[in-house]
Structures are given as C-alpha cells and as structure tokens.
Amino acid sequence: SSELTQDPAVSVALGQTVRITCQGDSLRSYYASWYQQKPGQAPVLFIYGKNNRPSGIPDRFSGSRSGNTASLTITGSQAEDEAHYYCNSRDSSGYRVVFGGGTKLTVL
Amino acid sequence: EVQLVESGGGLIQPGGSLRLSCVASGFSVSSNYMNWVRQAPGKGLEWVSVIYSGGDTFYSDSVKGRFTISRDNSRNTLYLQMNYLSAEDTAIYYCARESGVNSGFDSWGQGTLVTVSS
C-alpha cells in the first residue's frame, strides 16, 4: 500500500501528553517525517528520521515507530501546538513520497 | 540562509498550461532532492513530484503524464510545467527541499496559488 492513514482530529488538555499516529505499510521500511502547519502558513518540519528535531523545534516533540505505525508525541502540550500535523514518508517503491491526510490537534 | 520562492501561479482555464518556478538561495538545487507539494483549498498536503540530485524524476499518479518537473542548475531554480489542467489541480503549490531519504522536507517556499476555472 502507498497510503498513510492519520486520525482526522485529536484533542488534548493543556499541559497533557498527546500521541498522533500515522499508519502505512511503507513505514516498515522508511521513517516518517512530521510537519506542523498553521492556517495560512507553509508546513514546517518538526521530526525526521528515527527521532530527530530540526534546530528550533521544542524538545517536547518526539517521534517513534513501531511496525507500520509512526507516532508524534507532544509531552506537555502548549496552546501554540494547536495546528494541523502531517506525516510523510517514501512509498513502497522507495522513489515516490506519500503524505498522510493530516490530524487537526486541538488544545483544550 | 536557505530560502525558496515560488512564482507563476494564477488563474487559468481548464485545459490550459502553466509553469511554476521556485528560486532557491542558500543551497544548490542540484545537490538536493527537490519536491513539489500541493494543497487544495481546505484540504491536506498532496505530494506531486520529485527530482533527485541525479536527475531522476517521479510523479504522483494524479499528475503523471501532465506535469513535468525540471531544474536549471545555472539559475538554481526548480520548475513545474503543468499541462491539461483541470479544476482538481486548483491548489497552493509549494516547493520543498529534501536533503536525503529520511531527512524530511526541511525547507518550504511560501507557495503559489493555482486556480483552474472558466
């Protein structure tokens, strides 16, 4: 399969921990990357590889993988974390890229 | 500083063609994997195409045969030639840099809006 599946919406209480998941067969072979997108803005890379954060990304964001599921975990959610989150990875061919449908995170 | 600036979007009639440009600064497009990603209004991100550093190109099924990705190393610019456009191609088009497999799309342009409508 060349699809990545994400829950459309997730909510979390302020200060609590939330996990956003991304499922797909290609994740058994390739790591997912995670992007945050806020309204009217371009996406921003938050996690790549096994569990790497670009410079400037808070350490409350972390990534993991188990089998065909990649996860983005936010430990101690903040109000500014409310956004859409997308995963992507190589598809099963290894040459093309696929995005998940995105998860809208609401911080209560 | 790494920067990507797209241009070339606009209003185009169904069946028409358009060429998008993405000027890069702070790095070489020829040394990276360069991608086009689009986002229809109110929808999620959709990968469109990639050109690898070696020159190989790949496309999503939705644009294969209609779109062509290319680059001009001397101008440090990425292009997307879009032909036979339809309403389903209406979207913001972003160019994005990828340093390698599993490196993520670490730099994005601000996007250029393509509207296909009569």
Coordinates of N, CA, C and O in Angstrom, one line a residue, chain A residues 29-33 35 37 41-45 48-49 86 88 90 94-101, chain B residues 33 35 37 39 43-47 50 52 58-59 64 94 98 101-106 108-110:
Chain A
S29 N 9.6 0.2 6.3 CA 10.9 0.3 5.6 C 11.4 1.7 5.7 O 12.7 1.9 5.6
Y30 N 10.6 2.7 5.9 CA 11.0 4.1 5.9 C 10.5 4.9 7.1 O 9.4 4.6 7.5
Y31 N 11.3 5.7 7.6 CA 10.8 6.6 8.7 C 9.8 7.6 8.2 O 9.9 8.1 7.1
A32 N 8.9 8.0 9.1 CA 8.0 9.1 8.8 C 8.7 10.4 9.2 O 9.5 10.4 10.1
S33 N 8.3 11.5 8.5 CA 8.7 12.8 8.9 C 7.3 13.4 9.3 O 6.3 13.1 8.8
Y35 N 5.2 17.2 10.1 CA 5.1 18.6 9.8 C 4.0 19.2 10.6 O 2.9 18.6 10.8
Q37 N 1.5 22.5 10.5 CA 1.0 23.6 9.6 C -0.1 24.4 10.3 O -1.1 23.8 10.8
Q41 N -0.1 29.3 6.6 CA 1.3 29.2 6.6 C 1.8 27.9 5.9 O 1.0 27.0 5.8
A42 N 3.0 28.0 5.5 CA 3.6 26.7 4.9 C 3.9 25.7 6.0 O 4.1 26.1 7.2
P43 N 3.9 24.5 5.7 CA 4.3 23.5 6.7 C 5.7 23.7 7.2 O 6.5 24.2 6.5
V44 N 5.9 23.2 8.4 CA 7.3 23.2 9.0 C 7.6 21.8 9.5 O 6.8 21.2 10.1
L45 N 8.9 21.4 9.1 CA 9.3 20.1 9.5 C 9.6 20.1 11.0 O 10.3 21.0 11.6
Y48 N 12.1 14.2 11.9 CA 12.6 13.4 10.8 C 13.5 12.3 11.2 O 14.0 12.3 12.3
G49 N 13.6 11.2 10.4 CA 14.4 10.1 10.7 C 13.9 9.4 12.0 O 12.7 9.4 12.2
Y86 N 1.0 16.7 9.8 CA 1.0 15.7 8.7 C 2.3 14.9 8.8 O 3.3 15.3 9.2
N88 N 4.7 12.1 6.5 CA 5.0 11.7 5.1 C 6.2 10.7 5.2 O 6.9 10.6 6.2
R90 N 8.6 7.9 2.2 CA 8.6 7.3 0.9 C 7.5 6.2 0.8 O 7.1 5.7 1.8
G94 N 9.8 3.3 -2.9 CA 11.1 4.0 -2.4 C 11.4 5.2 -3.2 O 12.4 5.9 -2.8
Y95 N 10.7 5.5 -4.2 CA 11.0 6.6 -5.1 C 10.0 7.8 -4.9 O 10.4 9.0 -5.0
R96 N 8.8 7.4 -4.7 CA 7.8 8.5 -4.6 C 7.5 8.7 -3.1 O 8.0 8.0 -2.2
V97 N 6.8 9.8 -2.9 CA 6.5 10.3 -1.5 C 5.0 10.2 -1.3 O 4.2 10.4 -2.2
V98 N 4.6 10.0 -0.1 CA 3.2 10.0 0.3 C 3.0 10.7 1.6 O 3.8 10.7 2.5
F99 N 1.9 11.5 1.6 CA 1.5 12.2 2.8 C 0.3 11.5 3.5 O -0.5 11.0 2.8
G100 N 0.3 11.6 4.8 CA -1.0 11.3 5.5 C -2.0 12.4 5.3 O -1.7 13.5 4.9
G101 N -3.2 12.1 5.6 CA -4.3 13.0 5.4 C -4.3 14.2 6.4 O -5.0 15.1 6.2
Chain B
Y33 N 17.3 16.8 -3.1 CA 16.0 16.3 -3.7 C 15.0 17.4 -3.6 O 14.8 17.9 -2.5
N35 N 11.2 18.8 -4.3 CA 9.8 18.3 -4.5 C 8.9 19.5 -4.7 O 9.1 20.6 -4.3
V37 N 4.8 20.0 -3.7 CA 3.7 19.6 -2.9 C 2.6 20.5 -3.1 O 2.8 21.7 -3.2
Q39 N -1.7 21.8 -2.1 CA -2.7 21.7 -1.1 C -3.9 22.4 -1.6 O -4.0 23.6 -1.8
K43 N -7.9 21.5 2.2 CA -7.6 20.1 2.2 C -6.2 19.8 2.7 O -5.5 20.8 3.1
G44 N -5.7 18.6 2.7 CA -4.4 18.3 3.2 C -3.3 18.4 2.2 O -3.6 18.8 1.0
L45 N -2.1 18.0 2.6 CA -1.0 18.1 1.7 C -1.0 16.9 0.7 O -1.3 15.8 1.1
E46 N -0.6 17.2 -0.5 CA -0.5 16.1 -1.5 C 0.8 16.2 -2.2 O 1.1 17.3 -2.8
W47 N 1.6 15.2 -2.1 CA 2.9 15.2 -2.9 C 2.6 15.1 -4.4 O 1.8 14.4 -4.8
V50 N 9.0 14.8 -7.6 CA 10.4 15.0 -7.0 C 11.4 14.9 -8.2 O 11.2 14.1 -9.2
Y52 N 15.4 14.1 -8.2 CA 16.5 13.7 -7.4 C 17.8 14.4 -7.8 O 17.9 14.9 -9.0
F58 N 10.1 11.6 -10.6 CA 8.9 10.8 -10.3 C 7.7 11.7 -10.0 O 7.8 12.8 -9.6
Y59 N 6.5 11.1 -10.3 CA 5.3 11.9 -10.1 C 4.2 11.0 -9.4 O 4.2 9.8 -9.4
K64 N 0.9 12.4 -13.3 CA 1.8 11.7 -14.2 C 1.2 11.8 -15.7 O 0.1 11.6 -15.9
Y94 N 3.6 24.3 -3.4 CA 4.8 24.5 -2.6 C 6.0 23.8 -3.2 O 5.8 22.6 -3.6
E98 N 14.6 18.5 0.2 CA 14.8 17.3 0.9 C 16.3 16.9 0.8 O 16.7 16.8 -0.3
V101 N 16.9 10.8 1.7 CA 15.8 10.0 2.2 C 15.8 10.0 3.7 O 16.9 9.9 4.3
N102 N 14.7 10.0 4.4 CA 14.6 10.1 5.8 C 15.1 11.4 6.4 O 15.3 11.5 7.6
S103 N 15.3 12.4 5.6 CA 15.7 13.7 6.1 C 14.5 14.7 6.2 O 14.7 15.8 6.8
G104 N 13.4 14.4 5.7 CA 12.3 15.2 5.8 C 12.4 16.4 4.8 O 13.5 16.7 4.3
F105 N 11.3 17.1 4.6 CA 11.3 18.3 3.7 C 11.6 19.5 4.7 O 10.7 20.0 5.4
D106 N 12.9 19.9 4.7 CA 13.3 20.8 5.7 C 13.2 22.2 5.4 O 13.3 23.1 6.2
W108 N 10.7 25.0 2.9 CA 9.5 25.1 2.1 C 9.4 26.6 1.6 O 9.8 27.5 2.3
G109 N 8.9 26.7 0.4 CA 8.6 28.1 0.0 C 7.2 28.5 0.6 O 6.6 27.8 1.3
Q110 N 6.8 29.7 0.2 CA 5.6 30.3 0.8 C 4.4 29.8 0.0 O 3.3 30.0 0.4

